[in-house]
XYZ file of C-alpha atoms in Angstrom:
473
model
C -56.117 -1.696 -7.333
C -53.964 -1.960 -4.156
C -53.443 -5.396 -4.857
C -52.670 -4.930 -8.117
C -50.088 -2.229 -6.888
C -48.862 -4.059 -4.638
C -48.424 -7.009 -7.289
C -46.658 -4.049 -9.566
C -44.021 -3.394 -6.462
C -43.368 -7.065 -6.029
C -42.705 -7.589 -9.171
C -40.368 -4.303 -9.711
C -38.397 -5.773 -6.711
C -37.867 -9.190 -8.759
C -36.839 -8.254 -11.456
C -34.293 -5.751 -9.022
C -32.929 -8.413 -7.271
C -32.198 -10.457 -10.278
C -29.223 -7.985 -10.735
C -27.991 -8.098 -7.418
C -24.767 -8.474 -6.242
C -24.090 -11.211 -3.555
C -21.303 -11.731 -0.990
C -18.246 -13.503 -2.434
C -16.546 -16.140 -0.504
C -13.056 -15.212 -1.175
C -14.532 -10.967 -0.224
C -13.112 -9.759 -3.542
C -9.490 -11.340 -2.288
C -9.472 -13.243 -5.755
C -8.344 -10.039 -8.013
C -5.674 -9.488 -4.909
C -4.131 -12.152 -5.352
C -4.072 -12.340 -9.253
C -2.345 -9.122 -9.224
C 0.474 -9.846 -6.346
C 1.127 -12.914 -7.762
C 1.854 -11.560 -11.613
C 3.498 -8.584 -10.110
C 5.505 -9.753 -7.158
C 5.560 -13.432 -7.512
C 4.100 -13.694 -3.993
C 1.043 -15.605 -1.887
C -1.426 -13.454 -0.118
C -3.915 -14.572 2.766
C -7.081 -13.082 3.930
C -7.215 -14.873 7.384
C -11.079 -15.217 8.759
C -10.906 -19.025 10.573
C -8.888 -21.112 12.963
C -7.893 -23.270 10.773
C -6.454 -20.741 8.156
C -4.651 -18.492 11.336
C -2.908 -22.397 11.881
C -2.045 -22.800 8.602
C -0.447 -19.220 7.978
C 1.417 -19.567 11.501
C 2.249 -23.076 10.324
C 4.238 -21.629 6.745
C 5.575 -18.449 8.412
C 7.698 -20.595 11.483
C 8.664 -23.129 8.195
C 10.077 -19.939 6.403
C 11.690 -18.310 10.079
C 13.601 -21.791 10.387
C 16.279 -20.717 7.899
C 18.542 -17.435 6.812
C 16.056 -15.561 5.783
C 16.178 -14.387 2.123
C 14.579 -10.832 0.973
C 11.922 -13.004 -0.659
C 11.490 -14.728 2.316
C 11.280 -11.866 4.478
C 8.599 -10.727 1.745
C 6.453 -13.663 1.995
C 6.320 -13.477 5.700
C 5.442 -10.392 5.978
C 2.381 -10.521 3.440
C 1.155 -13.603 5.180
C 1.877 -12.305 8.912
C 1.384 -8.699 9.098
C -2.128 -7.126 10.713
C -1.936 -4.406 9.414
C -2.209 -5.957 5.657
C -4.999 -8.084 7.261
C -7.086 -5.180 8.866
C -6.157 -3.725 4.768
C -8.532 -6.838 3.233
C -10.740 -6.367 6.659
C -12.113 -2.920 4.460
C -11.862 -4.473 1.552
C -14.363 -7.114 3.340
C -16.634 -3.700 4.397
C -16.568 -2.340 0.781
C -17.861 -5.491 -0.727
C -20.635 -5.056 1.631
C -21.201 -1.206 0.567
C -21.423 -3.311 -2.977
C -24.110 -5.836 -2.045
C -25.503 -2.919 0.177
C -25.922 -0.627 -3.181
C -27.228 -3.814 -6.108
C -30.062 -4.490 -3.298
C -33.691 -2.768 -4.255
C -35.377 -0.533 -1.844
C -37.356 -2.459 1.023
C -41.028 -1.630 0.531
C -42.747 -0.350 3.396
C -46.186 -1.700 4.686
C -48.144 0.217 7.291
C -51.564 -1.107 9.408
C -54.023 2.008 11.476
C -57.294 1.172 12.758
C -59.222 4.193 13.966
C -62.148 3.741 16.194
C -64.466 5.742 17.606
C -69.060 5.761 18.555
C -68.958 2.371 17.308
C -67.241 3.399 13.898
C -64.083 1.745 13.500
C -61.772 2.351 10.086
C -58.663 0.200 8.906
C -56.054 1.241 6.379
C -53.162 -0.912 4.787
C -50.378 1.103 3.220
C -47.795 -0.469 0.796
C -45.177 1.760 -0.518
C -42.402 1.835 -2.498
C -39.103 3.990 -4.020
C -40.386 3.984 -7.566
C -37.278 6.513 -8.477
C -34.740 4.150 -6.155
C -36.174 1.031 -7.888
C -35.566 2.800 -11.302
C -31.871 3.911 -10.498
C -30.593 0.535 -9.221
C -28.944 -1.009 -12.331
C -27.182 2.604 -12.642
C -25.870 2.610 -8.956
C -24.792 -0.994 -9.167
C -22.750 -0.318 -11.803
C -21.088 2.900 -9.649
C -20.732 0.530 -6.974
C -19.031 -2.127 -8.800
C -16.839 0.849 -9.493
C -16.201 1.754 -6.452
C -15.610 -1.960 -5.557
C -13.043 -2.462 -8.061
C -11.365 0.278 -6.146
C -11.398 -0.973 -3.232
C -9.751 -4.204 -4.138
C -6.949 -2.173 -6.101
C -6.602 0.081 -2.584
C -5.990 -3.757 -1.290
C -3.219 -4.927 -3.854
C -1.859 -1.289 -3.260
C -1.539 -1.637 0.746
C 0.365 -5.277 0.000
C 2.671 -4.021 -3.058
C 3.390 -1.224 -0.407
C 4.292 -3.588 2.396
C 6.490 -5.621 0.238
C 8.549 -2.126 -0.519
C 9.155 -1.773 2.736
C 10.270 -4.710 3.705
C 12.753 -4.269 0.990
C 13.784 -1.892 1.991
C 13.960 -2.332 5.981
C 15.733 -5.838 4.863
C 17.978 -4.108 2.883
C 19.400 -1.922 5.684
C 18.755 -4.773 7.849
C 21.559 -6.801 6.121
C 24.292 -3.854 5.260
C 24.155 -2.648 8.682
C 25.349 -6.255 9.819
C 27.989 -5.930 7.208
C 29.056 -2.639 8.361
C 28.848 -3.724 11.598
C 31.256 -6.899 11.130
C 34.190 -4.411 9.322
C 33.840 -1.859 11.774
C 34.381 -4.978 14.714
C 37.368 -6.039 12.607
C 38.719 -2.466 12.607
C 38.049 -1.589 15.747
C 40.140 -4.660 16.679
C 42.835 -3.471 14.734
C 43.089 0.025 16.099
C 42.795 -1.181 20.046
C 45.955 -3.121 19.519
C 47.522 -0.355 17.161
C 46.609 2.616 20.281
C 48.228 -0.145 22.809
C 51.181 -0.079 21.105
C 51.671 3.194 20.541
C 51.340 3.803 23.793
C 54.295 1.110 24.898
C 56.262 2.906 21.961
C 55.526 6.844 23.594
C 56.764 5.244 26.671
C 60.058 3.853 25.285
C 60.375 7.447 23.404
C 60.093 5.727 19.773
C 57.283 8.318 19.079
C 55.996 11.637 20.288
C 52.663 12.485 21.777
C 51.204 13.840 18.438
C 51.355 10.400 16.887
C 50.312 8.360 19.896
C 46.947 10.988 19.775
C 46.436 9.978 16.612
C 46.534 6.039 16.957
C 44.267 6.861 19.971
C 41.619 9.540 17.984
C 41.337 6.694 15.514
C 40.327 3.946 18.076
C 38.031 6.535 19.523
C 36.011 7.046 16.213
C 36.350 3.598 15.122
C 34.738 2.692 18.551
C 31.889 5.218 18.306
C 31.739 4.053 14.997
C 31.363 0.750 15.603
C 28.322 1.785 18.360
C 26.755 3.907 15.882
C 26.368 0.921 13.381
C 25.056 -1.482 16.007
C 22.253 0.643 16.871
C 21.356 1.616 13.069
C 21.500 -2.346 12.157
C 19.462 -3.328 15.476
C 16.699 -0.635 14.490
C 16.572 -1.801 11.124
C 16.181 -5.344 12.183
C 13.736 -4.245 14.365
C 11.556 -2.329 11.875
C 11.993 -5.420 9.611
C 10.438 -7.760 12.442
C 7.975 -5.226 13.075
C 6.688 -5.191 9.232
C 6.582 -9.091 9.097
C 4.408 -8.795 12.033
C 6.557 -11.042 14.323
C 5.575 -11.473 17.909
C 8.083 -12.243 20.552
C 9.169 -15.214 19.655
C 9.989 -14.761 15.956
C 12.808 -11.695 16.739
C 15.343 -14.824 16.547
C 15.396 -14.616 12.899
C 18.905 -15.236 10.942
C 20.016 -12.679 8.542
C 23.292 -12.773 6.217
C 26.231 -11.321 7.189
C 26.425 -9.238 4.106
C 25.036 -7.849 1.277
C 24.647 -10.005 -2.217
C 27.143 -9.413 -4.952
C 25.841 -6.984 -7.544
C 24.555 -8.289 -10.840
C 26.306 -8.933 -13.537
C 24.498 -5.986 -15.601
C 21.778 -3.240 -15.052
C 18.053 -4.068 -15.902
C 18.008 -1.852 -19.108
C 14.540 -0.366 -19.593
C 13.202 1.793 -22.423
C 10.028 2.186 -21.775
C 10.123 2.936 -18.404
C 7.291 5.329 -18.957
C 5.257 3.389 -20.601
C 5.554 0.587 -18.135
C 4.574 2.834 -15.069
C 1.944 4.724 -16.794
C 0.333 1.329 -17.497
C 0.901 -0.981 -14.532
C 1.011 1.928 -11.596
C -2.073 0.544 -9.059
C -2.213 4.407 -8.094
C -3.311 5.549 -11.393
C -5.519 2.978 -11.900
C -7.102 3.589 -8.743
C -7.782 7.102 -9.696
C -8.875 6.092 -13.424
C -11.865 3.929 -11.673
C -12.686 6.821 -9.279
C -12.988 9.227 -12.535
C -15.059 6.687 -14.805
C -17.594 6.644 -11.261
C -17.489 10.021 -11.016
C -18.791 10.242 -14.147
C -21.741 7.591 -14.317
C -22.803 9.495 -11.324
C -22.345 13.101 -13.074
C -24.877 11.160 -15.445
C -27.658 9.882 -12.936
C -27.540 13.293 -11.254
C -28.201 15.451 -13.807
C -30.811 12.352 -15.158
C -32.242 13.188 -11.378
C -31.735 16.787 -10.921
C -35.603 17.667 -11.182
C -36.984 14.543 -9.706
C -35.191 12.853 -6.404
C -38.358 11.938 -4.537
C -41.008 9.578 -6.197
C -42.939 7.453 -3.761
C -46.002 5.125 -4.885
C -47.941 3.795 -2.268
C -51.090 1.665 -2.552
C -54.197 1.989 -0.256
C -57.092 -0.633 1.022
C -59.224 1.160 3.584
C -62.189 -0.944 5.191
C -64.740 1.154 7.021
C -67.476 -0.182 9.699
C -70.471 2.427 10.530
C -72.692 0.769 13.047
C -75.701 2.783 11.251
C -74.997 1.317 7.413
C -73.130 -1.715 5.849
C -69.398 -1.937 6.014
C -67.717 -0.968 2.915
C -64.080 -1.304 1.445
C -62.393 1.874 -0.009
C -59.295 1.127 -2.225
C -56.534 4.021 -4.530
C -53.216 4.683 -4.514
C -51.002 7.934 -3.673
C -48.111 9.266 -5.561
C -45.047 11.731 -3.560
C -42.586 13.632 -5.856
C -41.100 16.258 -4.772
C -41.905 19.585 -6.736
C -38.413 21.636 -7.820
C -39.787 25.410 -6.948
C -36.375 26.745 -5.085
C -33.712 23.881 -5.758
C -34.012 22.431 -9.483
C -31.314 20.690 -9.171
C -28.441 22.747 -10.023
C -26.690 22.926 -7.022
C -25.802 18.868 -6.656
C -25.188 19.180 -10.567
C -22.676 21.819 -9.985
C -21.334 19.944 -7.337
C -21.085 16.619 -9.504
C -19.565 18.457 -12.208
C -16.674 20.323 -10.305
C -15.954 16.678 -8.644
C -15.630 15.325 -11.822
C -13.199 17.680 -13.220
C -11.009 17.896 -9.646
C -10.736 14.037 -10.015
C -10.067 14.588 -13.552
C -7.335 17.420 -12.490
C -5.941 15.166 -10.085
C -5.571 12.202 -12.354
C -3.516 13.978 -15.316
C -1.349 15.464 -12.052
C -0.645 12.136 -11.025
C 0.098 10.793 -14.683
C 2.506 13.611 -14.753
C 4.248 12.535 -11.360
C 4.428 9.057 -12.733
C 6.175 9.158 -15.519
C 8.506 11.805 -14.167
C 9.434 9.524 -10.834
C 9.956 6.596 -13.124
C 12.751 8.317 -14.939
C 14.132 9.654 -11.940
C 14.101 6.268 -10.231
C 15.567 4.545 -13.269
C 18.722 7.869 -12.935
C 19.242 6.758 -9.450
C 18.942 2.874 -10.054
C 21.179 3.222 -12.978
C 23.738 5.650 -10.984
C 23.362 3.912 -7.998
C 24.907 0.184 -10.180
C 27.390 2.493 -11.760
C 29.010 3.684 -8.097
C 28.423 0.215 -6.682
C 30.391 -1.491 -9.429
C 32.640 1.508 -9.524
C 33.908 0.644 -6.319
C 33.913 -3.468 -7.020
C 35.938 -3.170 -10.022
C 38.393 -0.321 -9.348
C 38.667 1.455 -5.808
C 38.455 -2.034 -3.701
C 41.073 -3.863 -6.087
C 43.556 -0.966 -6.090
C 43.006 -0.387 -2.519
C 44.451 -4.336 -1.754
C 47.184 -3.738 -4.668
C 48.129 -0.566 -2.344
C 47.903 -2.819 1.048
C 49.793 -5.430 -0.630
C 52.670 -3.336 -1.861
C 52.678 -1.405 1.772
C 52.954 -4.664 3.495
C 55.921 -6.036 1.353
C 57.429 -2.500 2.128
C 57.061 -2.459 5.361
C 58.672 -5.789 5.552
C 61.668 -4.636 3.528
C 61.820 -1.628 6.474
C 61.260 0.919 3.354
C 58.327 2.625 5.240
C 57.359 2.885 8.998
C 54.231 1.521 10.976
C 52.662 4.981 10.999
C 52.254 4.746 7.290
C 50.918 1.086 7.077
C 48.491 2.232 9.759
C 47.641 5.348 7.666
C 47.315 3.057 4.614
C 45.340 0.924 6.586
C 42.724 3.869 7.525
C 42.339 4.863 4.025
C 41.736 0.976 3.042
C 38.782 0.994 5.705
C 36.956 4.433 4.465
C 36.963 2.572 0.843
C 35.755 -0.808 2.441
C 32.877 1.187 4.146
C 31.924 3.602 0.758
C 31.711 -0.026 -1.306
C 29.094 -0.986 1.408
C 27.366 2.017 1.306
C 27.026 1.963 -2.082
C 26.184 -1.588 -2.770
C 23.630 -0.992 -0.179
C 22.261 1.910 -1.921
C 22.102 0.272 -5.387
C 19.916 -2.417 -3.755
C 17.596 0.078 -2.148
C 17.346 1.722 -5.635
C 16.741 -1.358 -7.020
C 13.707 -1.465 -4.772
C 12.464 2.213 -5.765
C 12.342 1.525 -9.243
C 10.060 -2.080 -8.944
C 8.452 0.615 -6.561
C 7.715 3.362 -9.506
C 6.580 0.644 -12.163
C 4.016 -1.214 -9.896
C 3.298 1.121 -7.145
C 3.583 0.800 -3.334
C 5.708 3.926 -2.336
C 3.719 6.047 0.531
C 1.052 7.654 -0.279
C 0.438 10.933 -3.297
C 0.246 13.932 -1.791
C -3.665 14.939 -2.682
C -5.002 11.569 -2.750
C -8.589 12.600 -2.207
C -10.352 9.221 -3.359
C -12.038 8.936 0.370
C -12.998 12.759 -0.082
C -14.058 12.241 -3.710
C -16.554 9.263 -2.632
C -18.368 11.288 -0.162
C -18.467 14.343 -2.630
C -20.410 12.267 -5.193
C -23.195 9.555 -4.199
C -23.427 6.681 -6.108
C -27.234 7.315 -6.083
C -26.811 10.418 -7.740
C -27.979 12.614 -4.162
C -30.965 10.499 -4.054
């Protein structure tokens, strides 16, 4: 019978392990890359060798050696960063939890001998997880869940890295825009303050105007440091996010920002879009369909979550009578007297319905931060070309007409220089704008895909340790 049992266990575990899960070679970096390329057009790299860390370094000096582009700066970053790589390091772990979950329960085999006036007696022990063995196809499938999830946490980490280098490069390049008009008109109002001075000292004007001249070269001046330092920290944080070491902070930048486009994206179903593509809600669709498979095998389990079968070959030598063999089995459940299993039910069903809580929350948020960051994108084009088509152009009519003015001795220097003030606070409100539409721009790619920081009450970690995928086994 032992042998027969033990047969019976071998033969459970076969048929297990014809289900299993085993390692991939790509570690689940295959449906990562699918998704970054159809959403953002971009290459991703799980780095593991040499030869692949040579490669990567190879393509990311090839992209450093010219200006650098915002796709550019977006490829680099995805290929160079370590914290994206330490990102598809846990994918790496999860896809063990995976292969770790589709195995079958290791028998166990035990040997005692026990001797004593010449007697001796030997026992063999087999034994195996009858209940563990007959929940394995159900908590594969919760772990291919949960796998799943952790490769859409992985294409959620990289669409969020790619925001921010948007938006880092973003700043990056309108702060060295601001910072090459501000140069300019700081240039401007040193020699304008250096004359007024030589014209308070010939008596041609009076103090008040020669403080003003010198007030404006002041500002400009702190200004023009003010601007240095928010351009140098957004290059910075830029070169931080593509992961550069040393000797990559060389990088070339523009000057200044693109033109804007020639229309707004128009999108009606901006909804629809986000509701559909958002990684973020698919993430926490996954979690709920888990949570529910293992809502199932719990309450399947409540009354029984110990079942043990072990089979038994004892072999007895008495030195007064003929050896003989003894052989059975024994059979462990657990008996439900004080815990029947309501208790991990209860818990598994008030899991389910906080994930399920949490999910129609989030499908709320969605939609309603897709409209809004359509509003801003939309309002953000508006002011941008605004300024483009009417404030900048009237501003150089109004320079234009001063100048010829000026020339004709019909106004005085104080009110070109006062023109010329009002001229720079336009120049400086068209970059500011133009660099907010483009930072819009990035927020609403942001709200259809996903990749802005993380929802607040994002329990999926908590959720996973709430419910076992074995049911509480």
């Amino acid at each position: 019978m032992t042998h027969r049992l033990a047969l019976s266990l071998l033969g459970l575990t076969s048929f297990g392990l014809a289900g299993c899960a085993a390692f991939s070679p790509e570690s689940g970096m295959n449906a990562v890359s699918e998704l970054t390329s159809q959403t953002i057009n971009k290459d991703v790299a799980f780095v593991r060798t040499t030869e692949g860390a040579g490669a990567v370094d190879a393509r990311v000096r090839q992209l450093l050696s010219r200006t650098l582009s915002i796709e550019t700066a977006v490829q680099i970053a995805l290929l160079n960063n370590k914290g994206l790589q330490a990102a598809y390091n846990e994918l790496a772990l999860a896809e063990t939890d995976l292969v770790e979950q589709s195995l079958p329960p290791n028998p166990v085999f035990s040997v005692s001998r026990i001797s004593g006036n010449g007697a001796s007696e030997i026992e063999r022990q087999i034994v195996g997880d009858i209940l563990a063995l007959a929940t394995l196809p159900f908590r594969s499938e919760i772990a291919r869940d949960r796998f799943r999830q952790a490769q859409l946490r992985a294409s959620l980490a990289t669409l969020r890295l790619a925001a921010d280098v948007r938006r880092a490069y973003w700043r990056a390049v309108g702060g060295n825009e601001m910072v090459a008009l501000l140069t300019d008109a700081k240039a401007t109002a040193e020699s304008t303050a250096q004359l007024a001075v030589k014209l308070g000292e010939t008596g041609s004007i009076n103090k008040l105007d020669q403080a003003r001249e010198q007030v404006f070269y002041a500002e400009t001046t702190a200004d023009l440091a003010t601007a240095r330092q928010t351009a140098t920290s957004a290059r910075e944080k830029l070169a931080r996010l593509m992961g550069l070491w040393d000797g990559g902070l060389d990088f070339r930048l523009p000057n200044q920002l693109p033109p804007l486009p020639r229309r707004p994206q128009a999108l009606p179903s901006i909804e629809a879009d986000a509701v559909a593509h958002r990684i973020d809600l698919q993430i926490a669709r996954l979690e709920l369909s888990a949570l529910a498979k293992s809502l199932n095998l719990t309450e399947a389990t409540r009354f029984v979550t110990l079942l043990d079968l072990a089979g038994i070959s004892r072999r007895t030598r008495d030195p007064e009578g003929a050896p003989f063999r003894e052989r059975g089995f024994d059979v462990q459940f657990q008996i439900p007297i004080f815990d029947g299993g309501e208790v991990r039910v209860r818990q598994a069903a008030e899991t389910y319905n906080f994930a399920f809580n949490r999910l129609t929350e989030r499908a709320v948020n969605v939609r309603s931060e897709a409209r809004d960051a359509y509003r801003v994108y939309r309002s953000g084009y508006d002011i941008a070309s605004h300024y483009q088509r009417e404030i900048i152009p009237l501003r150089k009519i109004i320079t234009e007409e001063m100048q010829l003015r000026f020339s004709s001795m019909q106004v005085d220097i104080f009110a070109l220089l006062t023109e010329a003030r009002q001229r720079l606070a336009s120049l400086r409100g068209a970059i500011d704008a133009r660099q907010r539409f483009f930072l819009a721009q990035s927020d609403l790619q942001t709200a259809v895909n996903g990749g802005g920081a993380p929802a607040d009450g994002d329990n999926s970690t908590t959720l996973a340790a709430a419910a076992p995928a074995d049911g509480g086994h």
